[in-house]
PDB file of C-alpha atoms and ligand atoms in Angstrom:
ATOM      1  CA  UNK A  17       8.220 -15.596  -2.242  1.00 40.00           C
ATOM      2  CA  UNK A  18       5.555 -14.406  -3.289  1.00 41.00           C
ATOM      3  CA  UNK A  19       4.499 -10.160  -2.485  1.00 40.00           C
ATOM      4  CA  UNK A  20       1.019 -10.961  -0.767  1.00 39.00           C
ATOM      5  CA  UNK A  21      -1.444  -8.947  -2.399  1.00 38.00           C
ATOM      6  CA  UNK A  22      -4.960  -7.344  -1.421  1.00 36.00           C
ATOM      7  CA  UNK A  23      -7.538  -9.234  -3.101  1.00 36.00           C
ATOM      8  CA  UNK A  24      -9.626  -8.603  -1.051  1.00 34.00           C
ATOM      9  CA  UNK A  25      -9.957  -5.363  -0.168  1.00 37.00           C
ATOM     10  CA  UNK A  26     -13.050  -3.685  -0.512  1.00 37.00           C
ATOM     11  CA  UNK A  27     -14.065  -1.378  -3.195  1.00 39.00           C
ATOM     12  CA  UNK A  28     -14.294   1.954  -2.178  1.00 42.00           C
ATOM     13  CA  UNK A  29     -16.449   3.225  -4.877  1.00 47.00           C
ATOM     14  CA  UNK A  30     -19.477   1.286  -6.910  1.00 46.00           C
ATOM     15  CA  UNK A  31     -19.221  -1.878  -7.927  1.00 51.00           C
ATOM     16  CA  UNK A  32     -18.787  -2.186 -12.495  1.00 53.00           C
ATOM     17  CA  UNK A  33     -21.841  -1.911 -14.246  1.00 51.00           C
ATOM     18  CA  UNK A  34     -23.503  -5.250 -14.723  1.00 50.00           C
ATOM     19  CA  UNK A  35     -21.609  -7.049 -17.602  1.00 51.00           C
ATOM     20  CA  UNK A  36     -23.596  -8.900 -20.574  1.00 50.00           C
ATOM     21  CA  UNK A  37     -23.692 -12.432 -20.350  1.00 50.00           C
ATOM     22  CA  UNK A  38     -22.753 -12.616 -17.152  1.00 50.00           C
ATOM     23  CA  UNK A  39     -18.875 -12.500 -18.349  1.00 46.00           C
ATOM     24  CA  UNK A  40     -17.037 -12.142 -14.602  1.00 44.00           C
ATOM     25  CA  UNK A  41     -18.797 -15.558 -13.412  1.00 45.00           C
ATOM     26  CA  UNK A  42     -17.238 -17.682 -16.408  1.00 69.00           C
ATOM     27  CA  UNK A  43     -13.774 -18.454 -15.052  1.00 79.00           C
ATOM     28  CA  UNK A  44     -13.925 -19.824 -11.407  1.00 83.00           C
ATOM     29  CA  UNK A  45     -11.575 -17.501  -9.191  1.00 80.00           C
ATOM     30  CA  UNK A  46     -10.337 -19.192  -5.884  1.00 78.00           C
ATOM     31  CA  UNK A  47      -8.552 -16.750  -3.709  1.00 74.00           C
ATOM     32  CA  UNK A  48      -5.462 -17.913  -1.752  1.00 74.00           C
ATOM     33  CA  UNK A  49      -2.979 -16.934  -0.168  1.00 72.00           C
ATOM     34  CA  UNK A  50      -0.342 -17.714  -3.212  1.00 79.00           C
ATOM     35  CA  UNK A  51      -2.608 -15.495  -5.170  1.00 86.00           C
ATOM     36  CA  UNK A  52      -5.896 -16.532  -6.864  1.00 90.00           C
ATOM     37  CA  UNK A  53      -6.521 -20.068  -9.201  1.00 94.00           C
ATOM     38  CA  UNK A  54      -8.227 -19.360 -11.907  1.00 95.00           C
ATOM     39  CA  UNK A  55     -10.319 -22.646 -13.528  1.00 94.00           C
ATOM     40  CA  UNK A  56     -11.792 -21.856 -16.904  1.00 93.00           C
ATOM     41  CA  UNK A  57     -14.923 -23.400 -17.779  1.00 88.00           C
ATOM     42  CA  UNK A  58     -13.127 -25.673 -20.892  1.00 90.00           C
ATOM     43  CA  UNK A  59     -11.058 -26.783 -17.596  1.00 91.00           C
ATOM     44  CA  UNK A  60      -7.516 -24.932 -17.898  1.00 93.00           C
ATOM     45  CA  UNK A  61      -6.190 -23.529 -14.720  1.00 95.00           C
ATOM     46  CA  UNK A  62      -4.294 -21.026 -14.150  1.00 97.00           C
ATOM     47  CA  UNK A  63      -2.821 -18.928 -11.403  1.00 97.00           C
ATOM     48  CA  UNK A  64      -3.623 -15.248 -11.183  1.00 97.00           C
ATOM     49  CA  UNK A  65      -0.693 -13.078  -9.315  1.00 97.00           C
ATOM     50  CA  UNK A  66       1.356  -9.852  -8.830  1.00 96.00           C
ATOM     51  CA  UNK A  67       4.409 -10.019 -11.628  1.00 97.00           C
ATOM     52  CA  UNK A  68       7.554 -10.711 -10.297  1.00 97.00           C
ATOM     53  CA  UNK A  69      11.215  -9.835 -11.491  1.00 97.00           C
ATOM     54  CA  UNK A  70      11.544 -13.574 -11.869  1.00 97.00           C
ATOM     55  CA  UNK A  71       9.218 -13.209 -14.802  1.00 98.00           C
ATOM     56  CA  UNK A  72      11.551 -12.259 -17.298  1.00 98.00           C
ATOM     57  CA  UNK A  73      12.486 -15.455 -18.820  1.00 98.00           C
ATOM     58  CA  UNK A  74       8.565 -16.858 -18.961  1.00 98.00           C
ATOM     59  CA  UNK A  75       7.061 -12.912 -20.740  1.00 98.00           C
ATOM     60  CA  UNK A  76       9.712 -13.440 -23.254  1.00 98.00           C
ATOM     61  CA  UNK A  77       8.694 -16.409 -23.829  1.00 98.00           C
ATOM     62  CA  UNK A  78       5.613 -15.510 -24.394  1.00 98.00           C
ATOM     63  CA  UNK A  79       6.144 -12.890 -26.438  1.00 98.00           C
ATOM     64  CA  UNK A  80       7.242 -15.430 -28.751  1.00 97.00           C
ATOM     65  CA  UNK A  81       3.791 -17.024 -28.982  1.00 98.00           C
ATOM     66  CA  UNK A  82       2.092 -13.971 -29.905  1.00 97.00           C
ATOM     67  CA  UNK A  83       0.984 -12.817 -33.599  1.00 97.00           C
ATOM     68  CA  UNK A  84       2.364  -9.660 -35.003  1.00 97.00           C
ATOM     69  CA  UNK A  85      -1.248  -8.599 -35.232  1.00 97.00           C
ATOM     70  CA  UNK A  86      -1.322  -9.102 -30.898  1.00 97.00           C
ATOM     71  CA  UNK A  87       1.724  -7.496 -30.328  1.00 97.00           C
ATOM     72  CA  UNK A  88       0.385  -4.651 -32.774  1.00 96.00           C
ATOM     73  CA  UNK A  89      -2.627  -4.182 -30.924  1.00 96.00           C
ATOM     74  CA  UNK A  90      -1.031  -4.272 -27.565  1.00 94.00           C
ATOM     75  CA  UNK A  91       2.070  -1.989 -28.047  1.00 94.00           C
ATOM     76  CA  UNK A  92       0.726  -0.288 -30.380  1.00 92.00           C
ATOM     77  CA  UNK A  93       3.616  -0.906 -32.952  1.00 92.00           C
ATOM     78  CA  UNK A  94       5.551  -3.843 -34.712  1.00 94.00           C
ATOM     79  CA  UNK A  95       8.060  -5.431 -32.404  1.00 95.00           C
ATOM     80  CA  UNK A  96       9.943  -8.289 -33.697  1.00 95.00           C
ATOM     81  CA  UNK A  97      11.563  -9.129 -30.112  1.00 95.00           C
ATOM     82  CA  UNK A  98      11.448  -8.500 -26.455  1.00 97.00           C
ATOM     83  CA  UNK A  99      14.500  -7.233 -25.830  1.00 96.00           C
ATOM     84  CA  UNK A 100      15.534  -8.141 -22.362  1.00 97.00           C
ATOM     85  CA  UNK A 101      15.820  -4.793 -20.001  1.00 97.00           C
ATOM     86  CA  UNK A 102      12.454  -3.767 -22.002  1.00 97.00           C
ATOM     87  CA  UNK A 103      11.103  -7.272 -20.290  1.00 98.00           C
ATOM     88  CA  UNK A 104      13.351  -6.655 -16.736  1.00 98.00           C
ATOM     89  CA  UNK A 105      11.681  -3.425 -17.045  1.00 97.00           C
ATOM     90  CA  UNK A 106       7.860  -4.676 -17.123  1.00 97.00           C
ATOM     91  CA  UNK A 107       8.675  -7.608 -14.909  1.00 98.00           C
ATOM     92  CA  UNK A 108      10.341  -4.839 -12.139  1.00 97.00           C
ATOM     93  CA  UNK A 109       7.653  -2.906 -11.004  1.00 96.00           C
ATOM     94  CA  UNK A 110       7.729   0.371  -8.573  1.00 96.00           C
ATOM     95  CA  UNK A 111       4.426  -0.550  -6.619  1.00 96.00           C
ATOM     96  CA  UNK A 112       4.140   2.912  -5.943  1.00 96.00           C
ATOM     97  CA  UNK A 113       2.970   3.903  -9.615  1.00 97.00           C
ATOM     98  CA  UNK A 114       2.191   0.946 -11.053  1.00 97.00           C
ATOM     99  CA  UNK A 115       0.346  -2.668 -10.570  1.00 97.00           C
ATOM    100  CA  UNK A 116       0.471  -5.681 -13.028  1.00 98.00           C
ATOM    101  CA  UNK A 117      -0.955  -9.092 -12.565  1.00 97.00           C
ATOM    102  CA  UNK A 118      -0.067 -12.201 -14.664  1.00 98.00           C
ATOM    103  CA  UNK A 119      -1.580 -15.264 -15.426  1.00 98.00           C
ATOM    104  CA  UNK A 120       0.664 -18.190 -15.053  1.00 98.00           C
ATOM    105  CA  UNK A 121       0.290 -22.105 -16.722  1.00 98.00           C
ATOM    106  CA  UNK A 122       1.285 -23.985 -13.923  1.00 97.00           C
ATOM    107  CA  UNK A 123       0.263 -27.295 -15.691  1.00 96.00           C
ATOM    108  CA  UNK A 124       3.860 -27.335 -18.058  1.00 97.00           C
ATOM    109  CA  UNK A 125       7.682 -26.795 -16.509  1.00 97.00           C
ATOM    110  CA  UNK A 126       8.554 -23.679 -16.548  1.00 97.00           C
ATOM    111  CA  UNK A 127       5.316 -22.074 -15.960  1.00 98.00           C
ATOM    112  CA  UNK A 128       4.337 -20.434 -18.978  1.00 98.00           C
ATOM    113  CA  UNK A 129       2.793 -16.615 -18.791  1.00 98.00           C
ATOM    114  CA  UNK A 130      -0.762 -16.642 -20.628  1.00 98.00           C
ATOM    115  CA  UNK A 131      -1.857 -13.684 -19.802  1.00 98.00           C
ATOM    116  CA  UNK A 132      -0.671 -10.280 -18.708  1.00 98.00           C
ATOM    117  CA  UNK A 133      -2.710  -7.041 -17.170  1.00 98.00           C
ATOM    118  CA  UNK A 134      -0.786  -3.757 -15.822  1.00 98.00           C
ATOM    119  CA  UNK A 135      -1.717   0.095 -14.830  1.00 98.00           C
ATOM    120  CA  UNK A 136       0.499   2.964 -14.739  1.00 98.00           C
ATOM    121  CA  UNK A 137      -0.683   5.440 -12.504  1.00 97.00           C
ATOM    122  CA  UNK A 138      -0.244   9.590 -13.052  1.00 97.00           C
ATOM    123  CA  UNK A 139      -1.094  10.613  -9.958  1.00 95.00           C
ATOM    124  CA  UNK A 140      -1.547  14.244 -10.830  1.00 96.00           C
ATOM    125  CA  UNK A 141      -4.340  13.197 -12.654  1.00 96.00           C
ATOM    126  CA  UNK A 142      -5.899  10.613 -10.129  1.00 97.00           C
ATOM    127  CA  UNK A 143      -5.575   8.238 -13.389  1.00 98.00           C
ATOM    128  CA  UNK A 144      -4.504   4.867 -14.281  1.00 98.00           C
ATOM    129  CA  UNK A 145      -3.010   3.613 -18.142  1.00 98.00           C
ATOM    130  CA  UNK A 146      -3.840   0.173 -18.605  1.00 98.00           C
ATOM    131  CA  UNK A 147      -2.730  -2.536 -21.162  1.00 97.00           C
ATOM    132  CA  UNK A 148      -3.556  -5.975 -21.116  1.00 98.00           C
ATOM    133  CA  UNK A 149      -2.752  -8.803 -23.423  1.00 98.00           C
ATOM    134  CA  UNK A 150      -4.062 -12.557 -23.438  1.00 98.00           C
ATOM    135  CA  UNK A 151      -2.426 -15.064 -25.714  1.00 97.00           C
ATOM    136  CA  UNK A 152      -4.620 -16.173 -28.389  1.00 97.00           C
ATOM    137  CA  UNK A 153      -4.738 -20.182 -27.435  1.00 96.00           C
ATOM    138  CA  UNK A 154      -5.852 -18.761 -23.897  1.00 97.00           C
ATOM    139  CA  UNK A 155      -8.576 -16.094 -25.405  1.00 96.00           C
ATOM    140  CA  UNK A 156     -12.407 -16.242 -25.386  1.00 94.00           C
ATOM    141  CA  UNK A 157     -12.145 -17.667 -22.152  1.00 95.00           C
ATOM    142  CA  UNK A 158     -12.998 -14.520 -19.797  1.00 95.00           C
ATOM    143  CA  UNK A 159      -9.285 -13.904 -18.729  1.00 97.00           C
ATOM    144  CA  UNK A 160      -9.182 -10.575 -20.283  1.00 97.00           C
ATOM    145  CA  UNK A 161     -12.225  -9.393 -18.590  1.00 96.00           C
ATOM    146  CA  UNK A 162     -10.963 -11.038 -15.191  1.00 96.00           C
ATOM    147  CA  UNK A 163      -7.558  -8.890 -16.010  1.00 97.00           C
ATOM    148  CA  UNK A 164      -9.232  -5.793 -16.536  1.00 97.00           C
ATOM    149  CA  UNK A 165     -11.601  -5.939 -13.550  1.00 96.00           C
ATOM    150  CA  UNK A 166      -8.617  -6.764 -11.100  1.00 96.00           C
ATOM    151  CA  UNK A 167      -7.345  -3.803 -12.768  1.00 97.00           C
ATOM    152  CA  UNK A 168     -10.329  -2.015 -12.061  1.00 96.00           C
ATOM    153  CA  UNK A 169     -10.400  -3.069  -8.480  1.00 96.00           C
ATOM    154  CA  UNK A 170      -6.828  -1.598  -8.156  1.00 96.00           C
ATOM    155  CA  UNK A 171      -7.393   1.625  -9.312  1.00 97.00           C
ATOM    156  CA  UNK A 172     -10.319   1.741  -6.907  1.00 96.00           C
ATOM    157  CA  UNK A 173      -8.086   0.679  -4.103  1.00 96.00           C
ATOM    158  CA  UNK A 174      -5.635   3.524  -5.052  1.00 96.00           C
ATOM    159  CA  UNK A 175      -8.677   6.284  -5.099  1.00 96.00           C
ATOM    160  CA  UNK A 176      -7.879   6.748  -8.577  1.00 97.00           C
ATOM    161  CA  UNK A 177     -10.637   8.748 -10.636  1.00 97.00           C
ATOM    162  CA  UNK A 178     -10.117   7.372 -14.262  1.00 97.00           C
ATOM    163  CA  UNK A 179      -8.824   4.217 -15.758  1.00 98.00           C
ATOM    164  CA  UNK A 180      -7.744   4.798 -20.022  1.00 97.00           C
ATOM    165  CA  UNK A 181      -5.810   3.493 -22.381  1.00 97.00           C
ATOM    166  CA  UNK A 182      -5.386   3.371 -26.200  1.00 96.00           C
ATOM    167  CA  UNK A 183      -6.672   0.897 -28.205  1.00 96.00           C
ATOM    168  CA  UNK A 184      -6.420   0.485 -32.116  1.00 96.00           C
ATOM    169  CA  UNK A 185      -9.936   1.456 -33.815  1.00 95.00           C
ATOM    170  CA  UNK A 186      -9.721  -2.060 -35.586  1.00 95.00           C
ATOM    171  CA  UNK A 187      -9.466  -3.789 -32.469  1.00 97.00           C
ATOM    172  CA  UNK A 188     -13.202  -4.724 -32.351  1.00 96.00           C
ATOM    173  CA  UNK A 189     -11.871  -7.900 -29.407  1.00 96.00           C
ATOM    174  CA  UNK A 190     -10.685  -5.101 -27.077  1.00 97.00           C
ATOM    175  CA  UNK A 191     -13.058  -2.489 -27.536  1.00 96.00           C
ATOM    176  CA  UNK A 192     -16.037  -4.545 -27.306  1.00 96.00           C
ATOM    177  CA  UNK A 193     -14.511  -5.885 -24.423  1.00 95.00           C
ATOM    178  CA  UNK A 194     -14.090  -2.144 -22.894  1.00 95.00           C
ATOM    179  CA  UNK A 195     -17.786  -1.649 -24.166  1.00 95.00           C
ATOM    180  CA  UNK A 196     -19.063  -4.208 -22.035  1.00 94.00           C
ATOM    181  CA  UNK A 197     -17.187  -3.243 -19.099  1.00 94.00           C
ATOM    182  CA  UNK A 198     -18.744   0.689 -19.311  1.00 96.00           C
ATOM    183  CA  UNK A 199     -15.703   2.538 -20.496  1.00 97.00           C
ATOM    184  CA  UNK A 200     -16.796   5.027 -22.956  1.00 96.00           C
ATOM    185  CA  UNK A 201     -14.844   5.701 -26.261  1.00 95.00           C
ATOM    186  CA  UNK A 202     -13.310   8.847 -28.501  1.00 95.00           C
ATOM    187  CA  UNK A 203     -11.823   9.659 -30.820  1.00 91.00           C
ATOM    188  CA  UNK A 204      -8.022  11.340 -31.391  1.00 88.00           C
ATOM    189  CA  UNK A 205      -8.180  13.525 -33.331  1.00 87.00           C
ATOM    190  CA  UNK A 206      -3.823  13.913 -34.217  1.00 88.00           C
ATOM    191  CA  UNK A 207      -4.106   9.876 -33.955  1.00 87.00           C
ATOM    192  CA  UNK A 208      -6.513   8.248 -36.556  1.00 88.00           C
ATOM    193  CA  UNK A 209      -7.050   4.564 -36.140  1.00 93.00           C
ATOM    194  CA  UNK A 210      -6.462   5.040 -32.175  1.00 95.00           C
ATOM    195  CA  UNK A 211      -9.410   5.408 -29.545  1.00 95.00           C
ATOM    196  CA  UNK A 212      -8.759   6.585 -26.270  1.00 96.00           C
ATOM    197  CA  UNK A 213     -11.460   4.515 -23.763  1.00 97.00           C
ATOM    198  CA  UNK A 214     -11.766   5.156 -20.431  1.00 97.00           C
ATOM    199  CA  UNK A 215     -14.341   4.234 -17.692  1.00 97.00           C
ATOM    200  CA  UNK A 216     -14.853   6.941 -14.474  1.00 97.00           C
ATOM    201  CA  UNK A 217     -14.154   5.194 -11.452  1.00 95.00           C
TER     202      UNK A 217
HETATM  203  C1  COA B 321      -8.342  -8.159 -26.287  1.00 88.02           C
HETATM  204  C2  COA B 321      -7.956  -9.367 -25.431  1.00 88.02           C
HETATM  205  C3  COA B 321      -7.213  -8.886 -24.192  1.00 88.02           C
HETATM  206  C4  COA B 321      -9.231 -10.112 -25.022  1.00 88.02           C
HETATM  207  O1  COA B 321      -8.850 -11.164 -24.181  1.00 88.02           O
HETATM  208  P1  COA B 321      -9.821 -12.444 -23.951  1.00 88.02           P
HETATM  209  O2  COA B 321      -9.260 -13.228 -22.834  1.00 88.02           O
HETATM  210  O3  COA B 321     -10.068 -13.122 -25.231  1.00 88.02           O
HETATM  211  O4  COA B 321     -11.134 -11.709 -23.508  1.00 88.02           O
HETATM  212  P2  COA B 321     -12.435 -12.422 -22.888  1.00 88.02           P
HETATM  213  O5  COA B 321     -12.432 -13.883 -23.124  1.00 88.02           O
HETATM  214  O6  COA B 321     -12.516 -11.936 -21.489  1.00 88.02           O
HETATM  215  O7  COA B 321     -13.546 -11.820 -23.831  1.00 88.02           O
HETATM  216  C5  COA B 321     -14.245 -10.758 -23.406  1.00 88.02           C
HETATM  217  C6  COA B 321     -15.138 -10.254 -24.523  1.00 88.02           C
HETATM  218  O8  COA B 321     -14.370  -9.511 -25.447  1.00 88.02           O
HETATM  219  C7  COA B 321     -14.971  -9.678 -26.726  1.00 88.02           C
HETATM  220  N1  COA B 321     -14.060 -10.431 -27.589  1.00 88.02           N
HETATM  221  C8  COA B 321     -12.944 -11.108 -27.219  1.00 88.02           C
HETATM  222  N2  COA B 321     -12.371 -11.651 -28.306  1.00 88.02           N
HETATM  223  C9  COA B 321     -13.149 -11.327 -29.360  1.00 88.02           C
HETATM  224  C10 COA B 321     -13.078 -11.571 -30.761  1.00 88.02           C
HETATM  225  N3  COA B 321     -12.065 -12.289 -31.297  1.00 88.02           N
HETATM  226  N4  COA B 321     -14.040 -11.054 -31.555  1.00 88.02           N
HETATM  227  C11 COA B 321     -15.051 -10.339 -31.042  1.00 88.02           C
HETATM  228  N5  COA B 321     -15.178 -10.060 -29.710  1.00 88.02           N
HETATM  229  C12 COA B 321     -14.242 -10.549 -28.897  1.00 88.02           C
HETATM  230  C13 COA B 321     -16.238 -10.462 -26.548  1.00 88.02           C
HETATM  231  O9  COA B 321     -17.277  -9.598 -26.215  1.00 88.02           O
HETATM  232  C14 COA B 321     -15.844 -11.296 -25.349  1.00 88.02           C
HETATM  233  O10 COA B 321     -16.968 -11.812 -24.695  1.00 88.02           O
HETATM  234  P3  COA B 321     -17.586 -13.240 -25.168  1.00 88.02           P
HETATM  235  O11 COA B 321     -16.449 -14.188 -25.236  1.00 88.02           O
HETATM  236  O12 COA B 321     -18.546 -13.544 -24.073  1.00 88.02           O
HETATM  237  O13 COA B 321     -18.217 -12.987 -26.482  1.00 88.02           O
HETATM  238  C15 COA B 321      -7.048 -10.339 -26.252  1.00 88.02           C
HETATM  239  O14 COA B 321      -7.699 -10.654 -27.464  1.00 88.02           O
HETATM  240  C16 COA B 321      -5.677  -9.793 -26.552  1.00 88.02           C
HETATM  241  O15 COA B 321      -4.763  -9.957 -25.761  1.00 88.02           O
HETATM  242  N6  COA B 321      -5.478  -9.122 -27.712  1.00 88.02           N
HETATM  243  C17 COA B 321      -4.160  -8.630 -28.092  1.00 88.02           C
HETATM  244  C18 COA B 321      -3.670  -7.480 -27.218  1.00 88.02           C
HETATM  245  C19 COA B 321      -4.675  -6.350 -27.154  1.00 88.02           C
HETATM  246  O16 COA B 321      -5.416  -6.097 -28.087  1.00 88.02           O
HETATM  247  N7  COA B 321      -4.703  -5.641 -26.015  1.00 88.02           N
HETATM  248  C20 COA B 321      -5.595  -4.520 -25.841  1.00 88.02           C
HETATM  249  C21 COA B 321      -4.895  -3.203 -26.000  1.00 88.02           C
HETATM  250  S1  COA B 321      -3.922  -2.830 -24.579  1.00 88.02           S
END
């Protein structure tokens, strides 16, 4: 069963700046009730939906399939392995603090996880942490700027203020990504080789 989710809803605030090229109308997005299908323009699809704790199983199997350099980049460290409650963890969210969307292959047995997007909200900040990761056989093909702006939408649905997160300074994929999208970067100053972007809400 799947939990129903919002798509829907409104945004409370204004709408992301414009992106370049046009970058949120590549992938066709058809909302159902099952969560959204996803058609890329090379012809993949893929089903966009709230992660479940079923998940486990298909995220550590991705993790498999990603490059040291990917995992690098997205937990900011070398991992050699998903260890299981670190994946039971991510898959079990509390809905209360956090949101995370994942794009699942439907076209292979078991459906494989391409794609992953998530937010971790500190509400005594009205802000939102986000990661997001897209395997590289799936990338270039506008899912990491569909994750990110469901991400946005979410942390506009929660009234949050800021969305942030870290990103490596030779990361040029993700930043330029976060560039297009309006977030502004800086700097850390106790963290070289880390940015800290974030786009006001
Ligand atoms: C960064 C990442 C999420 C991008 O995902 P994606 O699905 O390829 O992103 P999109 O297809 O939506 O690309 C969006 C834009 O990002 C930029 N971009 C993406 N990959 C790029 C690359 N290899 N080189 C340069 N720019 C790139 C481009 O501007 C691209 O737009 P374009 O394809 O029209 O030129 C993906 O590469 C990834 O998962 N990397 C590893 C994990 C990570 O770095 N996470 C971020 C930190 S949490």
């Amino acid at each position: 069963m799947i939990p129903a989710i919002d798509f829907a809803a409104p945004s409370r605030l204004a709408p992301l700046p414009p992106p370049s090229r046009e970058r949120f109308a590549r992938p066709h997005v058809l909302l159902t009730a099952s969560g959204e299908h996803v058609h890329t323009r090379d012809g993949r699809q893929l089903r966009l939906r709230a992660i479940e704790p079923g998940d486990v199983a298909a995220m550590q199997r991705c993790f498999t399939r990603l490059s040291p350099e990917d995992i690098r980049r997205r937990f900011l460290h070398a991992m050699s392995e998903l260890p299981t409650p670190m994946a039971q963890r991510l898959c079990r969210i509390d809905p209360a603090v956090e949101t995370a969307f994942v794009l699942m292959d439907e076209s292979v047995h078991p459906a494989e996880m391409r794609g992953v997007g998530r937010i971790y909200v500190d509400d005594t900040t009205r802000s939102a942490e986000f990661s997001v990761l897209v395997e590289q056989a799936w990338s270039r093909r506008g899912l990491g700027a569909l994750l990110m702006k469901r991400l946005v939408d979410d942390c506009r649905r929660r009234g949050l203020a800021e969305l942030w997160g870290y990103v490596l300074m030779e990361n040029r994929p993700m930043l330029e990504l976060c560039r297009e999208l309006g977030f502004r970067t800086a700097m850390l100053p106790d963290e070289p080789g880390i940015a800290q972007i974030t786009l006001a809400l």
